[in-house]
JSON list of C-alpha atoms in Angstrom, two decimals:
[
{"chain": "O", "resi": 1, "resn": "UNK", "atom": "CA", "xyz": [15.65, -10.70, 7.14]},
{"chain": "O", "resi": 2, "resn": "UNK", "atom": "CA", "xyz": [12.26, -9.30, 6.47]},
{"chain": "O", "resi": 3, "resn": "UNK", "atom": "CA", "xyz": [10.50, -8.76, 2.68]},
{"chain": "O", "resi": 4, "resn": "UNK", "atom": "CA", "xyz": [7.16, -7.36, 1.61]},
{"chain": "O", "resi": 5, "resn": "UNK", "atom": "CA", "xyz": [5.70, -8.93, -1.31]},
{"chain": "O", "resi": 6, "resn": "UNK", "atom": "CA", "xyz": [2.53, -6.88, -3.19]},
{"chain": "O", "resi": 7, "resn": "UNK", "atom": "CA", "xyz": [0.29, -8.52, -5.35]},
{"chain": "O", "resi": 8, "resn": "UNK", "atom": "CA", "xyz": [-3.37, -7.38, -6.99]},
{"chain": "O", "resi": 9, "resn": "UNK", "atom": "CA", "xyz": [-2.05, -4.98, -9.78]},
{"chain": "O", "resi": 10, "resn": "UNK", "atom": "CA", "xyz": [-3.15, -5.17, -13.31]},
{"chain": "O", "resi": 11, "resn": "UNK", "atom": "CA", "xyz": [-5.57, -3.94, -16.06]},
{"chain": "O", "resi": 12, "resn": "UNK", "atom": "CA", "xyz": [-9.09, -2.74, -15.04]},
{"chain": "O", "resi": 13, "resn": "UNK", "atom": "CA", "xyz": [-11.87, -0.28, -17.33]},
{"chain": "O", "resi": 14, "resn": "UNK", "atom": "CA", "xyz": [-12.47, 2.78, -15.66]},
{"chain": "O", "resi": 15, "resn": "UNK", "atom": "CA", "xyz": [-15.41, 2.15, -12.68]},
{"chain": "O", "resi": 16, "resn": "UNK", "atom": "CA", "xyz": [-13.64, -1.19, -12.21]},
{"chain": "O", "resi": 17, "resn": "UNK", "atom": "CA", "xyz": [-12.25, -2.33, -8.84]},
{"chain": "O", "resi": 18, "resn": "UNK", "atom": "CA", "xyz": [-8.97, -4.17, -8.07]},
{"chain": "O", "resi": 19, "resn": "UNK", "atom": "CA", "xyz": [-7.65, -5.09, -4.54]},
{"chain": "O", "resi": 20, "resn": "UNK", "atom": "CA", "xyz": [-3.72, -4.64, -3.87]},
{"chain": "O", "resi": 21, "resn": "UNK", "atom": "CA", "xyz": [-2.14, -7.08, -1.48]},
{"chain": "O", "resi": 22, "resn": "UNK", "atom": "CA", "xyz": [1.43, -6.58, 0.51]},
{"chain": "O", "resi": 23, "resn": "UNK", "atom": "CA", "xyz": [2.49, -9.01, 2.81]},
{"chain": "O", "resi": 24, "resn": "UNK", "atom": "CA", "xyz": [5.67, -8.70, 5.47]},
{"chain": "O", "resi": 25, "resn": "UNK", "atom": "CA", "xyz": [7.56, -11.72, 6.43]},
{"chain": "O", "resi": 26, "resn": "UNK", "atom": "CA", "xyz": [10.80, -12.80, 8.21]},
{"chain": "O", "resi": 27, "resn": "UNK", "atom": "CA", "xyz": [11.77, -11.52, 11.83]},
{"chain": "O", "resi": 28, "resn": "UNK", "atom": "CA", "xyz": [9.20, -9.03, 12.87]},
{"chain": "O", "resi": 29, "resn": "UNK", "atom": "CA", "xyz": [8.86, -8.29, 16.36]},
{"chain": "O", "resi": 30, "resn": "UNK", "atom": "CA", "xyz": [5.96, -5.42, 15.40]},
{"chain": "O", "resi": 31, "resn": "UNK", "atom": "CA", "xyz": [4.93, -3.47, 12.61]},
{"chain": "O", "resi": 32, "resn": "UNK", "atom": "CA", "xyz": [3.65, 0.39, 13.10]},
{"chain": "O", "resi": 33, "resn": "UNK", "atom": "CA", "xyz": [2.45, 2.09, 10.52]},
{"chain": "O", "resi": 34, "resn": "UNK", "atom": "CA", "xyz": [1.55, 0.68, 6.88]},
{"chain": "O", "resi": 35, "resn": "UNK", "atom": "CA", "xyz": [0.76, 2.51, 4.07]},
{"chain": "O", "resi": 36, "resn": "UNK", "atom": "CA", "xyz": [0.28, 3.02, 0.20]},
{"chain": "O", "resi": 37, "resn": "UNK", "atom": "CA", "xyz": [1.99, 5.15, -2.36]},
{"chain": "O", "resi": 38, "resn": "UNK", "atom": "CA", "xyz": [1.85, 5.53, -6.12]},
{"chain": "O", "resi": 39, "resn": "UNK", "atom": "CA", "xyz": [4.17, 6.94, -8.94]},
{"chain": "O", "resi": 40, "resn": "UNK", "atom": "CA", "xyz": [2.62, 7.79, -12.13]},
{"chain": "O", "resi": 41, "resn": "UNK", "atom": "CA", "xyz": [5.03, 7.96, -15.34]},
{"chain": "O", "resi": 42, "resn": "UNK", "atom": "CA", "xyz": [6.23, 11.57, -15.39]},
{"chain": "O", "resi": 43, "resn": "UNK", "atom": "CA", "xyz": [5.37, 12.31, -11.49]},
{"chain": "O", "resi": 44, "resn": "UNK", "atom": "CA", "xyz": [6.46, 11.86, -7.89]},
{"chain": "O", "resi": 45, "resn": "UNK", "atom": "CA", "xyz": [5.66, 9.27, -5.74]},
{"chain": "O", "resi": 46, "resn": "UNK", "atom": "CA", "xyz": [3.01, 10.17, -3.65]},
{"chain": "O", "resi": 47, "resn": "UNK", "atom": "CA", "xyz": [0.85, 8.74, -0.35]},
{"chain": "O", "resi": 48, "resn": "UNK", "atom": "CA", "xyz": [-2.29, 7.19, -1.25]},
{"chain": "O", "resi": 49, "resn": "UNK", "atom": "CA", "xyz": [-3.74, 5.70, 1.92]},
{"chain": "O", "resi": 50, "resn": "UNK", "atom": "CA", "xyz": [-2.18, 5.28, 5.41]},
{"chain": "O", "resi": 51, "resn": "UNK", "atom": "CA", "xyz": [-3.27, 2.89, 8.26]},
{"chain": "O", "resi": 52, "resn": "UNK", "atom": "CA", "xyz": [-1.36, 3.06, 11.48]},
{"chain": "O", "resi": 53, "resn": "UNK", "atom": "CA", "xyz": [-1.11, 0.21, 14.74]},
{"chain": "O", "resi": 54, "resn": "UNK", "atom": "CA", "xyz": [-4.23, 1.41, 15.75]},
{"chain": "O", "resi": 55, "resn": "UNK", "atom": "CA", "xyz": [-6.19, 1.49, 13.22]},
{"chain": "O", "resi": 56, "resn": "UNK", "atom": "CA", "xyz": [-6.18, 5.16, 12.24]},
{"chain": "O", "resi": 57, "resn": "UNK", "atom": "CA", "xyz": [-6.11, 5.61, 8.66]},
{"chain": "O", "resi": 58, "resn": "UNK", "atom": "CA", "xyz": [-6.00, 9.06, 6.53]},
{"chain": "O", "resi": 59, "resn": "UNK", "atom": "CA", "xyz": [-6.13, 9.06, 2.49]},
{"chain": "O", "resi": 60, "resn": "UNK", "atom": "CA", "xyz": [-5.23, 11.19, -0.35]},
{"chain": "O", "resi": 61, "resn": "UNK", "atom": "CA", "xyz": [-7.88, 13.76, -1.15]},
{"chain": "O", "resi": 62, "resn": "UNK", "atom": "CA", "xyz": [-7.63, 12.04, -4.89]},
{"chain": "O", "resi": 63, "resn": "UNK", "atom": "CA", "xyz": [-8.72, 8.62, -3.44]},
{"chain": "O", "resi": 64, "resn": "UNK", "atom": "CA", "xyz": [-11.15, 9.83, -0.81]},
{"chain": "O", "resi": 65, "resn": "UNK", "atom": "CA", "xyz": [-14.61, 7.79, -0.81]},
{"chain": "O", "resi": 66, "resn": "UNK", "atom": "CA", "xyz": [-13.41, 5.43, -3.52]},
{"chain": "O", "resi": 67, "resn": "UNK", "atom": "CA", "xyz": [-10.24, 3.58, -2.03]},
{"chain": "O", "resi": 68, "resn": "UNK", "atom": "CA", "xyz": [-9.80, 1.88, 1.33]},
{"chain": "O", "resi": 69, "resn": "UNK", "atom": "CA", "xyz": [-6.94, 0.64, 3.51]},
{"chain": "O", "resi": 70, "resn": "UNK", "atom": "CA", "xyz": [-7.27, -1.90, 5.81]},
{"chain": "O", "resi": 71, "resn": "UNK", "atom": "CA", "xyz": [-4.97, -4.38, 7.29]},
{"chain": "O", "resi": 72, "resn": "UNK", "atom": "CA", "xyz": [-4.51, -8.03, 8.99]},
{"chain": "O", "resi": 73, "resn": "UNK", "atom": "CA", "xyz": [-2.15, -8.20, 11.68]},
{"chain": "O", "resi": 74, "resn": "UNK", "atom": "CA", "xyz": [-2.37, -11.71, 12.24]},
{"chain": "O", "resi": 75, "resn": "UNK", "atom": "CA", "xyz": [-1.13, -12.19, 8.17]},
{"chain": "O", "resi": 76, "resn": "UNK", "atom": "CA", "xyz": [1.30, -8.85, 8.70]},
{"chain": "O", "resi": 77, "resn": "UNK", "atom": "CA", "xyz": [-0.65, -7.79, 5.58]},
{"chain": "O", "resi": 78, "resn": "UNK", "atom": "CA", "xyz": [-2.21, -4.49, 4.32]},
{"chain": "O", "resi": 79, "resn": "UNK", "atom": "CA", "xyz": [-4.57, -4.05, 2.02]},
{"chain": "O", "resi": 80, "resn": "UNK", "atom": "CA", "xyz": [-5.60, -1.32, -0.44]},
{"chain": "O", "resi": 81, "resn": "UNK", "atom": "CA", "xyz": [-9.56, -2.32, -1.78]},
{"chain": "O", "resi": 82, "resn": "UNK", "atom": "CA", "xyz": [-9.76, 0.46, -4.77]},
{"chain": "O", "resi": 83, "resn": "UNK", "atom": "CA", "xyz": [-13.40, 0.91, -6.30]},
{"chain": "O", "resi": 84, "resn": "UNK", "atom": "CA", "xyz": [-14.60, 3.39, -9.15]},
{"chain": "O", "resi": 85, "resn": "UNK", "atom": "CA", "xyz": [-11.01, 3.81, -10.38]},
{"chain": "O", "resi": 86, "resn": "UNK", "atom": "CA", "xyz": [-10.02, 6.07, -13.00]},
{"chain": "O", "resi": 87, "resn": "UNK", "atom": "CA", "xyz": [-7.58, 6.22, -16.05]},
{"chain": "O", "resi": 88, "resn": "UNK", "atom": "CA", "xyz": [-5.57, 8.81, -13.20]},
{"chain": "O", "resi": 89, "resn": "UNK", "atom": "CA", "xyz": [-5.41, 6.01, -10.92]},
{"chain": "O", "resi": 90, "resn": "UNK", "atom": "CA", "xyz": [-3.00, 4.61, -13.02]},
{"chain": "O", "resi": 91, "resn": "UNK", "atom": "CA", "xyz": [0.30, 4.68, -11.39]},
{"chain": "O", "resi": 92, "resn": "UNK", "atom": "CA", "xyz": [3.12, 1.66, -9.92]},
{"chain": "O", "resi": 93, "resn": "UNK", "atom": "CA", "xyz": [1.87, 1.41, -6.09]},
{"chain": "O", "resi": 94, "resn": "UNK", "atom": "CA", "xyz": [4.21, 0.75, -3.85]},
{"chain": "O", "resi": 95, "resn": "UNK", "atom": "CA", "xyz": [3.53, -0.60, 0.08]},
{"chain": "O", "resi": 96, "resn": "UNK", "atom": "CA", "xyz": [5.83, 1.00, 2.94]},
{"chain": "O", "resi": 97, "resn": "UNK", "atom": "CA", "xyz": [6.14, -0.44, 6.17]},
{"chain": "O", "resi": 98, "resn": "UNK", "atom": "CA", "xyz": [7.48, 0.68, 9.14]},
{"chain": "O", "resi": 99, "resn": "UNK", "atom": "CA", "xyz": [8.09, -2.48, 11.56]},
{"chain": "O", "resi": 100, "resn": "UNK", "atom": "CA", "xyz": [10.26, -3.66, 14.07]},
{"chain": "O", "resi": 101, "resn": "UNK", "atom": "CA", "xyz": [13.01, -6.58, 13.82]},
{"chain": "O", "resi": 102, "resn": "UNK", "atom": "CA", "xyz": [13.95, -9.10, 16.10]},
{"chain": "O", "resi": 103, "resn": "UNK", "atom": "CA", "xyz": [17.42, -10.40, 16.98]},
{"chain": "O", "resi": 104, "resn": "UNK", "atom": "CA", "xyz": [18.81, -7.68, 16.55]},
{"chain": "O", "resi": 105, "resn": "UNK", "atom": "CA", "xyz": [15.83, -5.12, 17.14]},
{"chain": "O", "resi": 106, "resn": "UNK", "atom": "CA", "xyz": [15.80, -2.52, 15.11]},
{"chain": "O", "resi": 107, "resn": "UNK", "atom": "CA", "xyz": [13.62, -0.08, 13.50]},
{"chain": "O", "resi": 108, "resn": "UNK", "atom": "CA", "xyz": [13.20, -0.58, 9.82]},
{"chain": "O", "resi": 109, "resn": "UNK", "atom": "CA", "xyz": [11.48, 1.10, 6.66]},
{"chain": "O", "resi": 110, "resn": "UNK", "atom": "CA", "xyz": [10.45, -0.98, 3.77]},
{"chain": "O", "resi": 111, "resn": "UNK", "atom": "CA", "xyz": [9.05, -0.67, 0.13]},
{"chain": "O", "resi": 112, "resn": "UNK", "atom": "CA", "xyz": [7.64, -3.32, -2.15]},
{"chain": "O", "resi": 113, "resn": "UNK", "atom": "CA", "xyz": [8.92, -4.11, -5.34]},
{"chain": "O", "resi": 114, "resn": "UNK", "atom": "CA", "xyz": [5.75, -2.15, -6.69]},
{"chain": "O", "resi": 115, "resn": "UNK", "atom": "CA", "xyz": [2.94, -3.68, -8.68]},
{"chain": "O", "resi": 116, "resn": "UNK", "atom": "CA", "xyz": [1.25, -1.52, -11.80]},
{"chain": "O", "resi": 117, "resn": "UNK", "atom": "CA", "xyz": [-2.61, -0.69, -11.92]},
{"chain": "O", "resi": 118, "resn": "UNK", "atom": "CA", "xyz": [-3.54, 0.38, -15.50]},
{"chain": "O", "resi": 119, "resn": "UNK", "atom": "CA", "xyz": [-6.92, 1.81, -15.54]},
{"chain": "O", "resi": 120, "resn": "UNK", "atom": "CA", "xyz": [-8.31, 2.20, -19.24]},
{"chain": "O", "resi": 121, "resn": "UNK", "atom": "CA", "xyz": [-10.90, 4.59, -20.51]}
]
């Protein structure tokens, strides 16, 4: 079995910073690509950041010069740093992983359970 668990969320002022957390665990041979996604009330869930194997990341034109991904892939952990947010930041964020199981191998695509950011005016 593998889980992600997110953590960071929570209330911030507007031109505060939080940090989001998600961290994979259970039989993973190798994760790919990790990335962030957000759903405001009222909207779709949309891609915030995305950081693949390599390295490569690309971001939401929203988030652009204010929010980085980054991850560890000793911890299997990803990490979304967000600076200068705004009240439109606010929005459940949600981690998806693609990764790799062991025993039996397989190719699997996971979500967190979500964590809230609340940015206030």
């Amino acid at each position: 079995q593998v889980q992600l668990v997110e953590s960071g969320g929570g209330l911030v002022q507007a031109g505060g910073s939080l940090r989001l957390s998600c961290a994979a665990s259970g039989s993973i041979l190798r994760i790919n690509t990790m990335a962030w996604y957000r759903q405001a009330p009222g909207k779709q869930r949309e891609l915030v950041a995305r950081i693949t194997s390599d390295g490569s990341t690309n971001y939401a034109d929203s988030v652009k010069g204010r929010f980085t991904i980054s991850r560890d892939g000793a911890k299997n952990t990803v990490y979304l740093q967000m600076n200068s947010l705004k009240p439109e930041d606010t929005a459940v964020y949600y981690c998806n992983v693609a990764l790799i199981t062991t025993a039996p191998t397989r190719a699997l695509g996971l979500w967190g359970q979500g964590t809230l950011v609340t940015v206030s005016a």
